[in-house]
Coordinates of C-alpha atoms and ligand atoms in Angstrom, one line a residue:
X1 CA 18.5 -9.1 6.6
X2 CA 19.8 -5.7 7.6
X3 CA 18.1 -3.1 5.4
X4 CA 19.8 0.6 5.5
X5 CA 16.9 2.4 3.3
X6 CA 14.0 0.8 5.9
X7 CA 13.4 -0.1 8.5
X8 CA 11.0 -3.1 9.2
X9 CA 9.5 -3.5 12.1
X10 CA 7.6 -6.9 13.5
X11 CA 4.5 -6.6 16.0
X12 CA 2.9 -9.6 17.1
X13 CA 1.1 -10.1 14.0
X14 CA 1.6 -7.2 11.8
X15 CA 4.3 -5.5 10.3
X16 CA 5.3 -1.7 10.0
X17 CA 7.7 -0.9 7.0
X18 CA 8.9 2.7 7.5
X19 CA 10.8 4.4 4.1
X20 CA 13.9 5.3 5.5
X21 CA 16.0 8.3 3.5
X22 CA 15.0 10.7 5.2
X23 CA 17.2 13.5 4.5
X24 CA 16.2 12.8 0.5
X25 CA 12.4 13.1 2.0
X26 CA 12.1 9.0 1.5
X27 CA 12.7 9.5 -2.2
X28 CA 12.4 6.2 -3.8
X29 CA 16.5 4.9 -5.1
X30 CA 17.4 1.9 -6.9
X31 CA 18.4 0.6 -3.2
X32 CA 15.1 1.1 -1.4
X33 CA 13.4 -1.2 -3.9
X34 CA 15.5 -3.5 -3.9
X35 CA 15.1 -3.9 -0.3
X36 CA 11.5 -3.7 -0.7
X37 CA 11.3 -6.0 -3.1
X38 CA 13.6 -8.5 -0.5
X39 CA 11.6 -7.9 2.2
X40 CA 8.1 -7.8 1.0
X41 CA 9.2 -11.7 -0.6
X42 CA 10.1 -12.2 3.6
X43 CA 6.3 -11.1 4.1
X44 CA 4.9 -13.4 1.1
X45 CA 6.5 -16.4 3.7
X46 CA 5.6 -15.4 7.3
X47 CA 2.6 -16.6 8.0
X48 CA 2.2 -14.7 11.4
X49 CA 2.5 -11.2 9.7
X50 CA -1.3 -10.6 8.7
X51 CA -1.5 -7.2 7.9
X52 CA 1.1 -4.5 6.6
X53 CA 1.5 -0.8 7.4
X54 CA 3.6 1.3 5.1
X55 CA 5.1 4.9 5.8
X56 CA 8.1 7.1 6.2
X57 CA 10.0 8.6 8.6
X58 CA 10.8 11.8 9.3
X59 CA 8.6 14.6 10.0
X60 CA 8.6 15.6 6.2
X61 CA 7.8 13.1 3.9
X62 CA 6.1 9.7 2.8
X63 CA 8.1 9.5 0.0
X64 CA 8.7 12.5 -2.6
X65 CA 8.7 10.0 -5.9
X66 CA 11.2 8.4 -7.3
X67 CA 14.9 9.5 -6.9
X68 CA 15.2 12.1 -9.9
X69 CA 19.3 11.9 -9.2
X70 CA 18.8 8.1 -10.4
X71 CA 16.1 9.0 -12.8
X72 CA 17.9 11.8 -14.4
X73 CA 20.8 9.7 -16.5
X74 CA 17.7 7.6 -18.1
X75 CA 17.5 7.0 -21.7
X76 CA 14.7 5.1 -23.5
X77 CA 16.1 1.5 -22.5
X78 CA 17.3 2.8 -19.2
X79 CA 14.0 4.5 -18.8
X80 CA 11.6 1.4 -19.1
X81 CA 13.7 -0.6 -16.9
X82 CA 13.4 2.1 -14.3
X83 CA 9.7 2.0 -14.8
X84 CA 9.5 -1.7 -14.6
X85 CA 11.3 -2.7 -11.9
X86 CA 9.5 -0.2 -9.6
X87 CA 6.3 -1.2 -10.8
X88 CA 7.2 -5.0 -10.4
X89 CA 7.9 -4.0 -7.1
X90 CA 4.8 -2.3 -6.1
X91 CA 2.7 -5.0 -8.0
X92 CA 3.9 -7.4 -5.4
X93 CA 2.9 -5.3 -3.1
X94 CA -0.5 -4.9 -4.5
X95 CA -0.7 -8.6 -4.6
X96 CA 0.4 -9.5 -0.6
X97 CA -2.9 -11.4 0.8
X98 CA -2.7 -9.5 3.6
X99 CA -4.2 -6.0 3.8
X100 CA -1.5 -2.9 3.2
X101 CA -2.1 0.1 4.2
X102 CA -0.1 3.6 3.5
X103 CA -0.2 6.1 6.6
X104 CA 0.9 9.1 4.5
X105 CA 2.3 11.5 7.1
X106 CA 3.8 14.1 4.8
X107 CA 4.6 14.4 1.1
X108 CA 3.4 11.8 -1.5
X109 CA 4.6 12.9 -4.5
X110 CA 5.0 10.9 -7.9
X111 CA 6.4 7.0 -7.0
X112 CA 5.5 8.0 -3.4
X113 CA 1.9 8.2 -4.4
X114 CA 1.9 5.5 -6.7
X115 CA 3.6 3.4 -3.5
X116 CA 0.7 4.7 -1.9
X117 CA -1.8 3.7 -4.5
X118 CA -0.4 0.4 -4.5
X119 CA -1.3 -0.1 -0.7
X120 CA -5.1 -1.4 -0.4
X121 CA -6.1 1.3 2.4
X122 CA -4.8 4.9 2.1
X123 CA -4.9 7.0 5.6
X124 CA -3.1 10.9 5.7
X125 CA -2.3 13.2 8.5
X126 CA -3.7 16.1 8.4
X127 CA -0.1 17.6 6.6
X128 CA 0.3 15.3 3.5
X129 CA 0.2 16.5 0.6
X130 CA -0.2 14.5 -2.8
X131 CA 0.5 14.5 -6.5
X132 CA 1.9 13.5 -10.1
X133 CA 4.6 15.8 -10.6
X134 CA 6.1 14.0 -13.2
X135 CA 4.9 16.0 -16.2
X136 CA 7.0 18.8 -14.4
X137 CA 10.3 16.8 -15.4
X138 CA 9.2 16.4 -18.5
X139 CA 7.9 12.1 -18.0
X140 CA 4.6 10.8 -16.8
X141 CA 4.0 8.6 -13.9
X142 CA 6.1 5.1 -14.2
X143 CA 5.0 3.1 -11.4
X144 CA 1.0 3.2 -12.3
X145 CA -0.3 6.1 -11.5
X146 CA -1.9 6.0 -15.0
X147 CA -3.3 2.8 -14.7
X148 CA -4.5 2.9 -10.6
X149 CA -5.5 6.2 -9.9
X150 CA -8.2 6.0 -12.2
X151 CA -9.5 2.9 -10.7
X152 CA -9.4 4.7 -7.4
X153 CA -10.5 8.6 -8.6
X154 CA -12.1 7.7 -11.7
X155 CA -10.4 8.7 -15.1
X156 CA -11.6 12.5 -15.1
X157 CA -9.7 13.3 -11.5
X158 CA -7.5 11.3 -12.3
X159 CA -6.0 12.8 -15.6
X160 CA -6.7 16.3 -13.9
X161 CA -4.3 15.3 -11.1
X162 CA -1.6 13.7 -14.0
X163 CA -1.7 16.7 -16.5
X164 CA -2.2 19.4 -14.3
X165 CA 0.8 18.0 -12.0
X166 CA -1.3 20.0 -9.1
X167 CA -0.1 19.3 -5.3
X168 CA -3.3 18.8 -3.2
X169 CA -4.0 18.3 0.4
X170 CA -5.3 15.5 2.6
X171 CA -8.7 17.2 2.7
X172 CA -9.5 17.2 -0.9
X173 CA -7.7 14.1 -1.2
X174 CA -10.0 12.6 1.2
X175 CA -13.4 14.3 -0.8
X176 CA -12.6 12.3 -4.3
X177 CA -11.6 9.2 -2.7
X178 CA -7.6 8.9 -3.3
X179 CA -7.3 8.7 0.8
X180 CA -9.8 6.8 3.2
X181 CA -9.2 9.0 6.0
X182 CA -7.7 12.1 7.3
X183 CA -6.2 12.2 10.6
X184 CA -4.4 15.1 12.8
X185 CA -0.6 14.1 12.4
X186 CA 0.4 12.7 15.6
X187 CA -2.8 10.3 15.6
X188 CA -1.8 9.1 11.9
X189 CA 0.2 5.8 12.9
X190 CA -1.9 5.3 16.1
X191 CA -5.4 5.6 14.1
X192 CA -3.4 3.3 11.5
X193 CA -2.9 0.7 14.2
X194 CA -6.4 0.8 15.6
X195 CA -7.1 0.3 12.4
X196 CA -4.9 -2.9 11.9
X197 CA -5.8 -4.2 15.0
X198 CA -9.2 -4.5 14.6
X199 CA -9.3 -6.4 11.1
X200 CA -7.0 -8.2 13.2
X201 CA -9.6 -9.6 15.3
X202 CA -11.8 -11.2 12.1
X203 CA -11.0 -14.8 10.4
X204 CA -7.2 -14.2 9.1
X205 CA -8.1 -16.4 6.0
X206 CA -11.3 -14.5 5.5
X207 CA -9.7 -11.4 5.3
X208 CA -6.9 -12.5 2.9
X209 CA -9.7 -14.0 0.5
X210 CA -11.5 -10.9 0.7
X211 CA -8.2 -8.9 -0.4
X212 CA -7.5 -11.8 -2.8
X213 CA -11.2 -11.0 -4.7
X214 CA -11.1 -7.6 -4.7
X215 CA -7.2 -7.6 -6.2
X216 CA -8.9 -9.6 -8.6
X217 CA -11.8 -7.5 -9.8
X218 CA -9.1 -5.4 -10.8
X219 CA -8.3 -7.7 -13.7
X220 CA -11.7 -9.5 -14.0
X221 CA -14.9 -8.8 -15.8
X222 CA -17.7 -9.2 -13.6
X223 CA -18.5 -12.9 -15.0
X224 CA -15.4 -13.9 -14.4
X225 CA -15.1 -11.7 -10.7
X226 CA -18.5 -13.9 -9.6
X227 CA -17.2 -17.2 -10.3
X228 CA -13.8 -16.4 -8.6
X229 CA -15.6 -14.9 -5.6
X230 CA -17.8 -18.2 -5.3
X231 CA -14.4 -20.3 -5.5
X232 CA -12.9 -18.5 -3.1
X233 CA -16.0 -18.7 -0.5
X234 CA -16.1 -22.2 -1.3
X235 CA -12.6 -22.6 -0.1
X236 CA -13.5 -20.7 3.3
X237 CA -16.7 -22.5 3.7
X238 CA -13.9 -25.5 4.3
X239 CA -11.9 -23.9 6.8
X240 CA -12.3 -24.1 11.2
X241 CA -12.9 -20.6 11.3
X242 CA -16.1 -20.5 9.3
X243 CA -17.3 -23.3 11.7
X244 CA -16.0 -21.2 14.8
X245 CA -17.5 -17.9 12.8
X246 CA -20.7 -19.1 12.3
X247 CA -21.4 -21.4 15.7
X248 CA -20.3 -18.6 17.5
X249 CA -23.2 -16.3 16.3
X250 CA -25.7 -19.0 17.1
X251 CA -24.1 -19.5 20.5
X252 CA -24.6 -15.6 21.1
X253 CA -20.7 -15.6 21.9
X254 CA -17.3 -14.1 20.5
X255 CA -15.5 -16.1 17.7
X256 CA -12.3 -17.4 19.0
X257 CA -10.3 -17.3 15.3
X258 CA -7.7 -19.5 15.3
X259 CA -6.7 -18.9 11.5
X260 CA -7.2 -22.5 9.8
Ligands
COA1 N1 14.5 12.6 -5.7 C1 15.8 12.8 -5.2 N2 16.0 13.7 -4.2 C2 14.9 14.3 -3.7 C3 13.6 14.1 -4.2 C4 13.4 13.2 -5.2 N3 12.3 12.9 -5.8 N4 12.7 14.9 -3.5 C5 13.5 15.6 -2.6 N5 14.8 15.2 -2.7 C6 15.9 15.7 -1.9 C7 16.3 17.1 -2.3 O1 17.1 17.1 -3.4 C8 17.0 17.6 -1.1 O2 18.3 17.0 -1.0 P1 19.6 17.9 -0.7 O3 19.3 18.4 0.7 O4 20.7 16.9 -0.8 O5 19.6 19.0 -1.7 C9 16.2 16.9 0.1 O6 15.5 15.8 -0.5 C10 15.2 17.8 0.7 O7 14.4 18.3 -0.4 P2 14.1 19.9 -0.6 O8 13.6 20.0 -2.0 O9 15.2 20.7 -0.1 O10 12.8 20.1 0.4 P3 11.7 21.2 0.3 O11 10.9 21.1 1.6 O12 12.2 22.5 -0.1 O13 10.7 20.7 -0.9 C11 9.4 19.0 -2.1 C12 10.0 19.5 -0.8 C13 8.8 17.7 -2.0 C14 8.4 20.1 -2.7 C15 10.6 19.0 -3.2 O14 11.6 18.2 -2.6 C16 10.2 18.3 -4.5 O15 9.6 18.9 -5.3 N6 10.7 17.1 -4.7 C17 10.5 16.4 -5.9 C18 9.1 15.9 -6.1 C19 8.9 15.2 -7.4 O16 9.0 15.8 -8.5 N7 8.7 13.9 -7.4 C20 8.5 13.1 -8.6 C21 9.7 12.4 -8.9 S1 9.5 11.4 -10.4

């Protein structure tokens, strides 16, 4: 499909989704999702795409939030759709079983954050800066910044970030968690893809349970997060790889993964 607000671009076995507006620093329009939505349902199928990059072009911005021209007309019904079908979007997202990880080269700001938030890994140049405007316009987050960033900053940081609607840098990002890593702008994408390409080297199927269990502890008390983990290493204890995996340690060789 021919997307016109990203671009989506196929490696070998990864993917790179770039935001593409730009000249509206990437903010996040009715159309974008959409197209998101379309294309990360594409992902869902392909079978050779096993890990996801995220970011946006330009030299500006990740994404600034959600399109406030869109947003602005919203009334109460309006309003909750708005919120919902971003969120849907980003909870599929969430939910690929395939690691997804933002590369924040510039602004992240409101739905650009949450986007980011939504990702499993979160790197940022040097440049980005980050935040939940929204009580600036007069709203709160409405694509789950309430409900993730305290999972990821803890509830304190978290509501300091929301209430205060404070802008802060990839530094101090970095020190409370929000990103994994900071990296000097033009080795953002590069560092990114190193990245990629070396979980790219481990059991595909191992790596997609082990993003399938952690989503879950999300949602899970830790009972019910055990017994799902054992399921799930039940089900890899079945596959070729684990036989590969574990021969090749006691033949003092490399695993040769094939994925199965
Ligand atoms: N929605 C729609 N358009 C946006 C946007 C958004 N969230 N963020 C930026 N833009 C547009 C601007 O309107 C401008 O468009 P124009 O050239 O047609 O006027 C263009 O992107 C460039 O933005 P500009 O504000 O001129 O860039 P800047 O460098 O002066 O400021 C920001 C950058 C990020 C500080 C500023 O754009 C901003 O505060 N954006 C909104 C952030 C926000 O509140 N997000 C939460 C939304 S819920």
């Amino acid at each position: 499909m021919d997307y016109q607000t990203i671009i989506f671009e196929k490696r070998s076995n990864y993917g790179i989704i770039t935001l593409n507006r730009p000249d509206k620093l990437n903010a996040l329009n009715f159309q974008l999702f959409t197209e998101l939505d379309t294309l990360i349902k594409e992902i869902e199928l392909d079978e050779n795409i096993n890990a996801l990059i995220l970011t946006g072009s330009g030299d500006k911005a990740f994404a600034a939030g959600a399109d406030i021209k869109e947003l602005n007309s919203s009334n109460v019904r309006s309003g909750k759709q708005f919120s919902e079908f971003g969120s849907k979007v980003m909870l599929r997202l969430e939910q690929l079983r395939i690691p997804v990880i933002a590369a924040i080269n510039g602004f992240a700001l409101g739905g650009g954050l949450e986007l980011a938030l939504s990702c499993h890994i979160r790197f940022a140049s040097e440049k980005a800066k980050m935040g939940q405007p929204e009580v600036n316009l007069g709203i709160i987050p409405g694509y789950g910044a309430t409900q993730r960033l305290p999972k990821i900053v803890g509830k304190a940081k978290a509501l300091e970030l929301i209430i205060s609607a404070k802008t802060i840098d990839a530094q101090y990002a970095k020190s409370i968690g929000l990103v994994n890593n900071v990296f000097p702008n033009e080795e953002l994408l590069p560092k990114t893809i190193e990245f990629v390409e070396l979980v790219l080297t481990k059991a595909p199927l191992a790596v997609s349970a082990a993003v399938e269990c952690v989503n879950a502890s999300q949602n899970l008390d830790l009972q019910e997060g055990l017994t799902y983990e054992s399921s799930r290493f039940g089900d890899i204890c079945g596959t070729q790889d684990f036989q590969e995996g574990t021969l090749a340690f006691l033949e003092k060789r490399n695993p040769n993964f094939c994925g199965k």
